[in-house]
CSV table of N, CA and C in Angstrom, one decimal:
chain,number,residue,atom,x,y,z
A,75,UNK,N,0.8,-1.2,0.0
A,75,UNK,CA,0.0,0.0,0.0
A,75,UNK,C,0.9,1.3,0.0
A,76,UNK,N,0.3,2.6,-1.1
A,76,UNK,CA,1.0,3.5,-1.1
A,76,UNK,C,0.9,4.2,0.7
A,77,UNK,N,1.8,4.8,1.2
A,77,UNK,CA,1.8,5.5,2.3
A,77,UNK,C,1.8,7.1,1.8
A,78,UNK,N,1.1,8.2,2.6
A,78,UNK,CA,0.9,9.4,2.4
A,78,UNK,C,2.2,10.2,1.8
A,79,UNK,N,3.3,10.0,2.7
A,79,UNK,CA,4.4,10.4,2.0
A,79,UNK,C,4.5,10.0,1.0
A,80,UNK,N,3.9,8.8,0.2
A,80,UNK,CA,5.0,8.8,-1.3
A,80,UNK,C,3.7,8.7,-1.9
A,81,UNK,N,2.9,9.1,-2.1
A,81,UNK,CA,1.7,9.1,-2.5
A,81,UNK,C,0.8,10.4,-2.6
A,82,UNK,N,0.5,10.8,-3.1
A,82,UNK,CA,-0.9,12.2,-2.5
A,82,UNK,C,-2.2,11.9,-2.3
A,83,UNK,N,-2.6,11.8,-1.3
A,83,UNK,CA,-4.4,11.8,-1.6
A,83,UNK,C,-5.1,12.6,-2.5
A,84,UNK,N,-5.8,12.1,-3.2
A,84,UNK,CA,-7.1,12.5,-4.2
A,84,UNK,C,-8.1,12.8,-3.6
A,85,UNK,N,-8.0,14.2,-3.4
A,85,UNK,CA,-9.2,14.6,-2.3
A,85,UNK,C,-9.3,15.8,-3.1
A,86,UNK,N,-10.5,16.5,-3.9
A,86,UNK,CA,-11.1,17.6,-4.6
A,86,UNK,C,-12.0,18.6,-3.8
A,87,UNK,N,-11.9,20.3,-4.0
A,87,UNK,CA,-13.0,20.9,-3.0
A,87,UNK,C,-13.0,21.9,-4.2
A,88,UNK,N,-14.7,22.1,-4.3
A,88,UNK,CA,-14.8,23.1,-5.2
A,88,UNK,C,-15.5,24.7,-4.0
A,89,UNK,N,-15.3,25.3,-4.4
A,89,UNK,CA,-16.0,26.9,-3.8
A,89,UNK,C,-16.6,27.6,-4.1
A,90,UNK,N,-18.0,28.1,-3.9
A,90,UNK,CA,-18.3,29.3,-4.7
A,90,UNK,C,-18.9,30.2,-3.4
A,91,UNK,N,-18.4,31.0,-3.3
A,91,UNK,CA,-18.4,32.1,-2.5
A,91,UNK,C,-18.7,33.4,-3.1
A,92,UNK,N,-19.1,34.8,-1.9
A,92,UNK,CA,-18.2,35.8,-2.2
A,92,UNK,C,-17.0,36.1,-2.2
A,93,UNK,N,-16.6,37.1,-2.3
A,93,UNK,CA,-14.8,37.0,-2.6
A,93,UNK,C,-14.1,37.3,-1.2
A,94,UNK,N,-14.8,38.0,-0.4
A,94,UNK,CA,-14.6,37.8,1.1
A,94,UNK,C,-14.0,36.5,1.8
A,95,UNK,N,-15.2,35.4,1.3
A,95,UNK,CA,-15.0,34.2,2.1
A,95,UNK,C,-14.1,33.6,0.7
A,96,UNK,N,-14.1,33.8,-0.3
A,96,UNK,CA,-13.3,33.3,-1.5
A,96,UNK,C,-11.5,33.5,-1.1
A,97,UNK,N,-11.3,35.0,-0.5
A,97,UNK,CA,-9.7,35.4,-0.1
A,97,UNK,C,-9.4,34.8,1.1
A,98,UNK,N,-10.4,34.3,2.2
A,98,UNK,CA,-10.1,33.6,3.5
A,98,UNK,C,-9.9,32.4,3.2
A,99,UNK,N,-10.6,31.7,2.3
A,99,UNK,CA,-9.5,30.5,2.6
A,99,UNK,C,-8.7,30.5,1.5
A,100,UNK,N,-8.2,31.0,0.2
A,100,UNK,CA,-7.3,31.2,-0.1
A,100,UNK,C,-5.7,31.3,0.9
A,101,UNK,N,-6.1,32.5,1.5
A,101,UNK,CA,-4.7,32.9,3.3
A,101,UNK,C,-5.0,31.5,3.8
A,102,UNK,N,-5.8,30.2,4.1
A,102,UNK,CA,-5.5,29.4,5.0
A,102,UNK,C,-5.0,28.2,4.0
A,103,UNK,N,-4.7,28.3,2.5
A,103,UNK,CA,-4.2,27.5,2.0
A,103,UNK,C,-2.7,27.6,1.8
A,104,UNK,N,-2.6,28.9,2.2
A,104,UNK,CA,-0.9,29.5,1.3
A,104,UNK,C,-0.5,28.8,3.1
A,105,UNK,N,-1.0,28.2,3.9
A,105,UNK,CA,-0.3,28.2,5.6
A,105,UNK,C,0.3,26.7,5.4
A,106,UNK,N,-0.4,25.7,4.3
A,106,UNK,CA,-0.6,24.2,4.1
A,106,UNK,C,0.3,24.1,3.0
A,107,UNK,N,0.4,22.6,2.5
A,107,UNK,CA,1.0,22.3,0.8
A,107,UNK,C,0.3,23.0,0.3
A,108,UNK,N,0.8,23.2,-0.6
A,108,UNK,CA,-0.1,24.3,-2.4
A,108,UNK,C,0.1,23.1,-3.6
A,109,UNK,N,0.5,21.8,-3.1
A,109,UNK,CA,0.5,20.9,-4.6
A,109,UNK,C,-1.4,20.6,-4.6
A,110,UNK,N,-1.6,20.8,-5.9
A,110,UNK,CA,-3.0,20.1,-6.1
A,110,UNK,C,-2.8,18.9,-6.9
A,111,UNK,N,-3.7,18.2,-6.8
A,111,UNK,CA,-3.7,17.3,-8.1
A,111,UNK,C,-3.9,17.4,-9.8
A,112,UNK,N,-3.3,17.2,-10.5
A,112,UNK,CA,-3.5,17.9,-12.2
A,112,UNK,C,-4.7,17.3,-12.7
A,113,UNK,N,-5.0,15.8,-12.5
A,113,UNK,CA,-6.2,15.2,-12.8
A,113,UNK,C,-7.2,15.7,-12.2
A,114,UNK,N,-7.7,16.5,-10.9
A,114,UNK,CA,-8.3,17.0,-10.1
A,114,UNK,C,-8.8,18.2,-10.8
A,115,UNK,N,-7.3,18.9,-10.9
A,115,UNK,CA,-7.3,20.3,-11.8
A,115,UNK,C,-8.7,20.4,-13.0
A,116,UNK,N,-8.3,19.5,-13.8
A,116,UNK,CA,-8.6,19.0,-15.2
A,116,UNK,C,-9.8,18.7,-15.2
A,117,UNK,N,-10.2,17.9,-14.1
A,117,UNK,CA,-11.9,17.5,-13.9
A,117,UNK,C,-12.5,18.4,-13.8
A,118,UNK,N,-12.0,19.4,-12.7
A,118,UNK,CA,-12.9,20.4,-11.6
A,118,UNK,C,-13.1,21.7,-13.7
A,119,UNK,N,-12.1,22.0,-14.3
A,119,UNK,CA,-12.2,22.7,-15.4
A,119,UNK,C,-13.1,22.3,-16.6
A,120,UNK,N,-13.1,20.9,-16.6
A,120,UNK,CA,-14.2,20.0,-17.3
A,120,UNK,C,-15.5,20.4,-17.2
A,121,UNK,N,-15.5,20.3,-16.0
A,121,UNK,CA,-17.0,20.7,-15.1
A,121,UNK,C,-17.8,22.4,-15.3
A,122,UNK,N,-16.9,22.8,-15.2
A,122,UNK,CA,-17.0,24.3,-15.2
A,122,UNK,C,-17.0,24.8,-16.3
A,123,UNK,N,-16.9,24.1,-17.6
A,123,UNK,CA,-16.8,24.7,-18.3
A,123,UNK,C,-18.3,24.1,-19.3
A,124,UNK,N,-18.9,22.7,-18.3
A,124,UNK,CA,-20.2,22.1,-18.9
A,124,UNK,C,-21.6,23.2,-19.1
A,125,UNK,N,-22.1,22.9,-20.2
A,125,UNK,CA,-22.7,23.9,-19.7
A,125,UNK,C,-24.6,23.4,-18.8
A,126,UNK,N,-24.7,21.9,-18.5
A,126,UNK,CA,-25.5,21.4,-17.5
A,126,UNK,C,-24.9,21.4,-16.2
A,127,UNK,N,-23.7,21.1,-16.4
A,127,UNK,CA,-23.3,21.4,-15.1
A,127,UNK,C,-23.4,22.9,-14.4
A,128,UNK,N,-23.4,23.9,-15.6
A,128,UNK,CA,-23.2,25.0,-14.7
A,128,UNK,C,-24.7,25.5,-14.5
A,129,UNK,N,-25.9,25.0,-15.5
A,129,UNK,CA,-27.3,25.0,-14.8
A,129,UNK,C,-27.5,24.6,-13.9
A,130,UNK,N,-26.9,23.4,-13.0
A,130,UNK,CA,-27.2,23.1,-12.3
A,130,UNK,C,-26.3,23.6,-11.0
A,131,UNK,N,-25.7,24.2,-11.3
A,131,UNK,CA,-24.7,25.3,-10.1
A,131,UNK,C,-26.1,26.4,-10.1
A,132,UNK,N,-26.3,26.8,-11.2
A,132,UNK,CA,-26.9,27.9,-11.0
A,132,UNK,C,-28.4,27.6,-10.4
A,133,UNK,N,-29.1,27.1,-10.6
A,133,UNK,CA,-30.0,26.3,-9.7
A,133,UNK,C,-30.0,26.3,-8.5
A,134,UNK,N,-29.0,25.6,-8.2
A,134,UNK,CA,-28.6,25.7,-6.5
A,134,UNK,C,-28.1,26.6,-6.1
A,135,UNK,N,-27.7,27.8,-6.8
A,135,UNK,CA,-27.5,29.0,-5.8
A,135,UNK,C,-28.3,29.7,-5.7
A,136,UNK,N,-29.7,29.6,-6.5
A,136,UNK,CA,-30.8,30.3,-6.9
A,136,UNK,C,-31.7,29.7,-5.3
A,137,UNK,N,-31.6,28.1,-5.5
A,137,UNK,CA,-32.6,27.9,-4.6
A,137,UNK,C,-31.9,27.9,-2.9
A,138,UNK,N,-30.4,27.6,-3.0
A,138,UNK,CA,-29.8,28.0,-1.8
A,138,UNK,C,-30.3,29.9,-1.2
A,139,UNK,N,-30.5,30.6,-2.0
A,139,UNK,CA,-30.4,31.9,-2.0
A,139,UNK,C,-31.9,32.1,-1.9
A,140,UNK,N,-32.8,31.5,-2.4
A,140,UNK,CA,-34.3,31.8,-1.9
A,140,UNK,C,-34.5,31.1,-0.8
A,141,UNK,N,-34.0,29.9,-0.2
A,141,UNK,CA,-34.4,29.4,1.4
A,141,UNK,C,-33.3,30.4,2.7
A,142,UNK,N,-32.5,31.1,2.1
A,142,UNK,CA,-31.4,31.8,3.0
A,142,UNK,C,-32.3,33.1,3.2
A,143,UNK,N,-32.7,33.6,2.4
A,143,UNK,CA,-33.1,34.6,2.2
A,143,UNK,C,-35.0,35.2,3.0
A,144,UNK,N,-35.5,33.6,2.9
A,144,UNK,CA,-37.0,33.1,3.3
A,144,UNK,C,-37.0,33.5,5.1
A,145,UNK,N,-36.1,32.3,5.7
A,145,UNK,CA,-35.5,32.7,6.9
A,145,UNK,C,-34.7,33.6,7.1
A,146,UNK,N,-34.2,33.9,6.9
A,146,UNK,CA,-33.8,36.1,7.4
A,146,UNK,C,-34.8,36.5,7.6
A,147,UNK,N,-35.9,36.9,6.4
A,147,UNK,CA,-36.8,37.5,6.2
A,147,UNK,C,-37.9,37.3,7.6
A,148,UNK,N,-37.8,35.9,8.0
A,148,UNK,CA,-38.8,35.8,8.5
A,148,UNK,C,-38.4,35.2,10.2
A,149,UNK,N,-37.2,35.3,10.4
A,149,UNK,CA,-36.5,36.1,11.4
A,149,UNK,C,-36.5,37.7,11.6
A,150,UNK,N,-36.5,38.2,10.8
A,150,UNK,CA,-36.5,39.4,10.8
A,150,UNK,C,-37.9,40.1,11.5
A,151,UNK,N,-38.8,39.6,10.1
A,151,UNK,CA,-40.2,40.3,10.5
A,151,UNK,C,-40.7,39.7,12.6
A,152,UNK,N,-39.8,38.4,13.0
A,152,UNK,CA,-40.1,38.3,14.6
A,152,UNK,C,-39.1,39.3,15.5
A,153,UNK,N,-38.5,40.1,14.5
A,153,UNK,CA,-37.4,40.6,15.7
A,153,UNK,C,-36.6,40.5,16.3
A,154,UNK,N,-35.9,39.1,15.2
A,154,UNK,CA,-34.9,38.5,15.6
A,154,UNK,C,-33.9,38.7,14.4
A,155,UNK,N,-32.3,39.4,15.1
A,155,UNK,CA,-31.3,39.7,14.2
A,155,UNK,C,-30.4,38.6,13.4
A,156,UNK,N,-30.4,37.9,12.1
A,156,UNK,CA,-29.8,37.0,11.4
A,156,UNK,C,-29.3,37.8,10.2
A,157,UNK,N,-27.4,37.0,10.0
A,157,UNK,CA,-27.6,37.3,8.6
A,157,UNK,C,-27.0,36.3,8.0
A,158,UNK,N,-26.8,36.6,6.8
A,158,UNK,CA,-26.1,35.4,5.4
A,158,UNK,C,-26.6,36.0,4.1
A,159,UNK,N,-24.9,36.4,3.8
A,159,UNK,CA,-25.0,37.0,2.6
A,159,UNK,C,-24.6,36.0,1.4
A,160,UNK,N,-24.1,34.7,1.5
A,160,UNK,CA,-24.0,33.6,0.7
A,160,UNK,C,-24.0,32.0,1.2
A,161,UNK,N,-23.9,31.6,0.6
A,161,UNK,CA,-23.7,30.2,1.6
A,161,UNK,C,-24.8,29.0,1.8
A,162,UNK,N,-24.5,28.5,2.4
A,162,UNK,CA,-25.4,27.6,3.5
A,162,UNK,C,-26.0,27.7,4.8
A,163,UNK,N,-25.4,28.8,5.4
A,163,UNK,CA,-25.5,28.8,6.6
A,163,UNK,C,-26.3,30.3,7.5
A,164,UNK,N,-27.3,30.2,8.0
A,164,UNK,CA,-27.7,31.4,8.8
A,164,UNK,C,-27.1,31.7,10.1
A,165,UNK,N,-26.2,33.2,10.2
A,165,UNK,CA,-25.7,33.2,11.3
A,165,UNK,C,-27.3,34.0,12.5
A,166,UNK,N,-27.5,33.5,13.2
A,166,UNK,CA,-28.4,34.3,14.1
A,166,UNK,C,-28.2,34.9,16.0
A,167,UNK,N,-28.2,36.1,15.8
A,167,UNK,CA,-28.1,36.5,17.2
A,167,UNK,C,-28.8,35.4,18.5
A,168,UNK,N,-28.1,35.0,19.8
A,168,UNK,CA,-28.9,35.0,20.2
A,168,UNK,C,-28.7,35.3,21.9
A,169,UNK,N,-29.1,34.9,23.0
A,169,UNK,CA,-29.0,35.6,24.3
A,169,UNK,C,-28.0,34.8,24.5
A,170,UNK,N,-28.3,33.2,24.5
A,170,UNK,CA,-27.9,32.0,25.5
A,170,UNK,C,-27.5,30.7,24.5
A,171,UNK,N,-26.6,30.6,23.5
A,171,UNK,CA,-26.3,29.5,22.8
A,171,UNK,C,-26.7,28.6,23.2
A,172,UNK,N,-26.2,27.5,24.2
A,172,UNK,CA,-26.3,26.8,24.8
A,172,UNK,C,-28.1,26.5,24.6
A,173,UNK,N,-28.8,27.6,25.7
A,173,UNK,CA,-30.3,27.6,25.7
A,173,UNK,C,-30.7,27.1,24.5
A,174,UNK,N,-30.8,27.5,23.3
A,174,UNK,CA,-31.0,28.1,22.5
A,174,UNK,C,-31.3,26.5,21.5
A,175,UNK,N,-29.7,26.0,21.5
A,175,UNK,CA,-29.8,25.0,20.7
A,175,UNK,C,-30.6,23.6,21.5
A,176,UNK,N,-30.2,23.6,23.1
A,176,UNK,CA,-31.0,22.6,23.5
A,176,UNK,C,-32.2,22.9,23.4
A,177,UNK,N,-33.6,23.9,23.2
A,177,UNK,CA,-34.4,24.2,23.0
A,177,UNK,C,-35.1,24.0,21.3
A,178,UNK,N,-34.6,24.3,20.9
A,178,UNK,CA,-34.6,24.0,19.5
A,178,UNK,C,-34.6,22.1,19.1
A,179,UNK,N,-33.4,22.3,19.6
A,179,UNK,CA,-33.5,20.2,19.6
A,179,UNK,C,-34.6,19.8,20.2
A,180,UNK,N,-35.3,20.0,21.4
A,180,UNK,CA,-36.3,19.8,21.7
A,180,UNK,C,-37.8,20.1,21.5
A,181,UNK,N,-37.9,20.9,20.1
A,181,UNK,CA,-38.8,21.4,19.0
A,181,UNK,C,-38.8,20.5,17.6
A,182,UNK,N,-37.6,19.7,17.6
A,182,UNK,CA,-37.5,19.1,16.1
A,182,UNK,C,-36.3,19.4,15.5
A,183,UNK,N,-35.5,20.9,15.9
A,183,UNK,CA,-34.4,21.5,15.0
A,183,UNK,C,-32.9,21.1,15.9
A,184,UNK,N,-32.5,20.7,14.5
A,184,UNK,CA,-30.7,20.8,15.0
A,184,UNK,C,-29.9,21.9,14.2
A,185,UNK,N,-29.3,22.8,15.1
A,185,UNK,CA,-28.7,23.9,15.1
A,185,UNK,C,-27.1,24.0,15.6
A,186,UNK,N,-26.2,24.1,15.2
A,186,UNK,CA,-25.1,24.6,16.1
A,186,UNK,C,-24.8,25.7,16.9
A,187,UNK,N,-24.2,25.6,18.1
A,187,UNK,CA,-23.8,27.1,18.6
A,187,UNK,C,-22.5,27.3,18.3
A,188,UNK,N,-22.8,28.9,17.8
A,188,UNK,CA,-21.6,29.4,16.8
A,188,UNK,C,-19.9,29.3,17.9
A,189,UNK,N,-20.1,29.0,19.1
A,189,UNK,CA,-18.9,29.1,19.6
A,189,UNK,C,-18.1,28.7,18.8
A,190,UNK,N,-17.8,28.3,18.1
A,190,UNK,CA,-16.5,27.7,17.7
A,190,UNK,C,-16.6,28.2,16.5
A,191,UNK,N,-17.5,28.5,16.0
A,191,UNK,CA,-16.9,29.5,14.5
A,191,UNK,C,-16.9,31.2,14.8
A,192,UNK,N,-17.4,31.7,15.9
A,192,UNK,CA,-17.1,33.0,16.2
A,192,UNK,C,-15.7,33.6,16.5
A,193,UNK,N,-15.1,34.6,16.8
A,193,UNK,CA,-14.0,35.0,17.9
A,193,UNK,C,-14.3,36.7,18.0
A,194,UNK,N,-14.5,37.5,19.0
A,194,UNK,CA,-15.1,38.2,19.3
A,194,UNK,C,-16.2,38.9,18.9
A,195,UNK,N,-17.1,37.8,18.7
A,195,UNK,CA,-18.5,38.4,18.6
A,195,UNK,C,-19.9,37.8,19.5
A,196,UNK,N,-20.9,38.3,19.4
A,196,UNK,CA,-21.3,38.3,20.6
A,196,UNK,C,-22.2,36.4,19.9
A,197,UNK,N,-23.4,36.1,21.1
A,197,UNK,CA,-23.4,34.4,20.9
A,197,UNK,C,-24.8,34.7,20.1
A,198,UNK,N,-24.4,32.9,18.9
A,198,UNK,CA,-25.4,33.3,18.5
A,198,UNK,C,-25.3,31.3,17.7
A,199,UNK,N,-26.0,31.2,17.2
A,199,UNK,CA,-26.2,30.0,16.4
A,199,UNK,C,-26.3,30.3,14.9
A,200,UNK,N,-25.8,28.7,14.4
A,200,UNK,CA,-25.5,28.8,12.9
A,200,UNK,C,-26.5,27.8,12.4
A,201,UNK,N,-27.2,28.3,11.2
A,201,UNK,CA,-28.4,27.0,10.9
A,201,UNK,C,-28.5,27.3,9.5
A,202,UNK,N,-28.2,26.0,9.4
A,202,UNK,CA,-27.9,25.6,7.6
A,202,UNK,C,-29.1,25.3,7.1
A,203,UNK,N,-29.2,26.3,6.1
A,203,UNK,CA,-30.5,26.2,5.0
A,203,UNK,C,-30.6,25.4,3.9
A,204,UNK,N,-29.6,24.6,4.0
A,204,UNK,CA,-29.3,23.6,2.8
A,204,UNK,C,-30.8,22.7,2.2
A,205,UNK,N,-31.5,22.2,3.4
A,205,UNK,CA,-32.6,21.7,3.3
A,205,UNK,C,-33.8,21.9,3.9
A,206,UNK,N,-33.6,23.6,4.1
A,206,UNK,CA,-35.0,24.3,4.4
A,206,UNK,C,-36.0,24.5,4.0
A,207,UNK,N,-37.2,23.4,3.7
A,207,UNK,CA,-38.4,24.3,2.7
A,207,UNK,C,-38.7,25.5,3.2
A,208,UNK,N,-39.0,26.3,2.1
A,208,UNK,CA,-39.5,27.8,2.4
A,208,UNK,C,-40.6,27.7,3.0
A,209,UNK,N,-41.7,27.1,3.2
A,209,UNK,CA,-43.0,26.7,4.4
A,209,UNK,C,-42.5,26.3,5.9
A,210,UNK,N,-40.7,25.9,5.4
A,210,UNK,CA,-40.6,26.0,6.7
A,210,UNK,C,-39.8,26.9,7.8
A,211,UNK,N,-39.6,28.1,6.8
A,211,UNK,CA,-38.7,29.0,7.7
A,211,UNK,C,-39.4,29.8,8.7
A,212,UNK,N,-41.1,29.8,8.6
A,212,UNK,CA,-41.6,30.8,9.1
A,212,UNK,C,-41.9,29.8,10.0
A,213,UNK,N,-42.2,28.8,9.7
A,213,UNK,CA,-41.9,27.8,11.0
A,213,UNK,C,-41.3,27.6,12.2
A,214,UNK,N,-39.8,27.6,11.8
A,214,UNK,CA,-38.5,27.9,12.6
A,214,UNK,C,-38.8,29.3,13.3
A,215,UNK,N,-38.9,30.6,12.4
A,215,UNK,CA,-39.1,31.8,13.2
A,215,UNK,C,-39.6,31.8,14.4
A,216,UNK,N,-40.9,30.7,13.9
A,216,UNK,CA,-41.5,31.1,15.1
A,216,UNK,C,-41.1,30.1,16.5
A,217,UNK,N,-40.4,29.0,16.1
A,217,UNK,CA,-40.1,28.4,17.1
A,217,UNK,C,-39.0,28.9,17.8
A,218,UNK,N,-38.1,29.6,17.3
A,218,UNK,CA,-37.2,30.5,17.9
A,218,UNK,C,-37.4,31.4,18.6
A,219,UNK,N,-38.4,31.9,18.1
A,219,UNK,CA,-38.9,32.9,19.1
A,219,UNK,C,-40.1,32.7,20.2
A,220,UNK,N,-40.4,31.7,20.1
A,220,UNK,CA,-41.1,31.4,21.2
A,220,UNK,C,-39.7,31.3,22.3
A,221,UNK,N,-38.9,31.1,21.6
A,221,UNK,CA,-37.9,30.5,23.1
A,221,UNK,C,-37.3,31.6,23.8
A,222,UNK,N,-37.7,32.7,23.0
A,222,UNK,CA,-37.2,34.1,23.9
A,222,UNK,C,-37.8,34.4,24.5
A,223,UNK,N,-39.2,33.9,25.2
A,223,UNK,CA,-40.0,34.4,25.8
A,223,UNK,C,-39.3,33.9,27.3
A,224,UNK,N,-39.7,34.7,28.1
A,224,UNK,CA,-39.1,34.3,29.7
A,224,UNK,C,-39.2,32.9,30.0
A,225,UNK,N,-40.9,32.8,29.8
A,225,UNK,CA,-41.2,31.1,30.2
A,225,UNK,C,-40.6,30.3,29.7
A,226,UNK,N,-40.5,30.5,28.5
A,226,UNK,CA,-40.0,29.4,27.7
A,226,UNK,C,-38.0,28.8,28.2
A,227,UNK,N,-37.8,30.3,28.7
A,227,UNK,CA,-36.0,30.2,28.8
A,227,UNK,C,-36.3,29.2,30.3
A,228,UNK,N,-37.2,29.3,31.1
A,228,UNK,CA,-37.1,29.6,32.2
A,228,UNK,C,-37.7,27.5,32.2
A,229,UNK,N,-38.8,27.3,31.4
A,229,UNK,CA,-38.5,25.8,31.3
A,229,UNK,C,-37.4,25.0,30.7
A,230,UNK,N,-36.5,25.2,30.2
A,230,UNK,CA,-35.2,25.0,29.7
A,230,UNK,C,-33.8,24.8,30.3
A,231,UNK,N,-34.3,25.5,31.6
A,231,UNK,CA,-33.0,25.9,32.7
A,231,UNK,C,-33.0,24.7,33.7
C-alpha cells in the first residue's frame, strides 16, 4: 500500500463564495502544501466549463439563495437579528447558545452554537439552509422565538 508520504491523496473541494469568504481560505491554503492534483485540476475545469453542469450550479444558488433569504426575512419580520449573505449557513443572534440549541432540539431543530466559528463576537447560532423548505422557515421563526419568551427560557434551565 501506497503511504501518504509517497503518494498524495485525491481529495477535490470546489467553492463558490463571495470574494470575502473566497480570499479567506485562499490565506489558509498559502499556511498548508499548495501541490493540487493535475487530474483533479482538469476534472474540476471539465465541469465548469459544462454547460448542465453550470445550470445546475446555477439552480442551487438560486434555490440556496431563496431558502437563506425566506428565513432572514422571517426572522426578521419576529425581531430577531440573522444574517447570510451567501452560503449555506444562517448566522443568528442569540442571548444563550447553549439555551437556544438545546431548545430547538427539543422542538424538532438541529442547530449549532456558533462558539467555535465566532471569535469576538457576541453568541449566537448557525443553521444551515441547505434543506429548508421555504413553508418551513416561518416555521423555525416562530419556534425560535417562542424561546425568547421568559417562560420558555425559564422551562429549559
Amino acid at each position: 500500500p501506497l503511504s501518504h508520504t509517497r503518494a498524495p491523496h485525491l481529495r477535490g473541494a470546489l467553492i463558490a463564495a463571495h470574494p470575502l469568504t473566497t480570499s479567506r481560505i485562499e490565506g489558509r491554503q498559502t499556511l498548508g502544501i499548495r501541490w493540487v492534483s493535475h487530474i483533479l485540476q482538469h476534472t474540476v475545469a471539465k465541469l465548469l466549463n459544462d454547460r448542465k453542469v453550470a445550470r445546475l450550479l446555477q439552480s442551487a444558488a438560486e434555490t440556496y439563495a431563496r431558502r437563506r433569504e425566506a428565513l432572514i426575512a422571517a426572522l426578521h419580520d419576529r425581531g430577531i437579528e440573522a444574517h447570510g449573505v451567501s452560503g449555506l449557513n444562517v448566522w443568528i443572534a442569540v442571548t444563550d447558545e447553549s439555551t437556544a440549541v438545546r431548545g430547538l432540539l427539543e422542538r424538532g431543530w438541529a442547530v449549532n452554537a456558533g462558539e467555535r466559528y465566532r471569535i469576538n463576537a457576541a453568541p449566537a447560532i448557525r443553521v444551515t439552509i441547505s434543506t429548508l423548505e421555504l413553508h418551513d422557515a416561518h416555521r423555525f421563526a416562530n419556534e425560535l422565538s417562542a424561546l425568547r419568551t421568559p417562560a420558555a427560557r425559564a422551562s429549559l434551565a
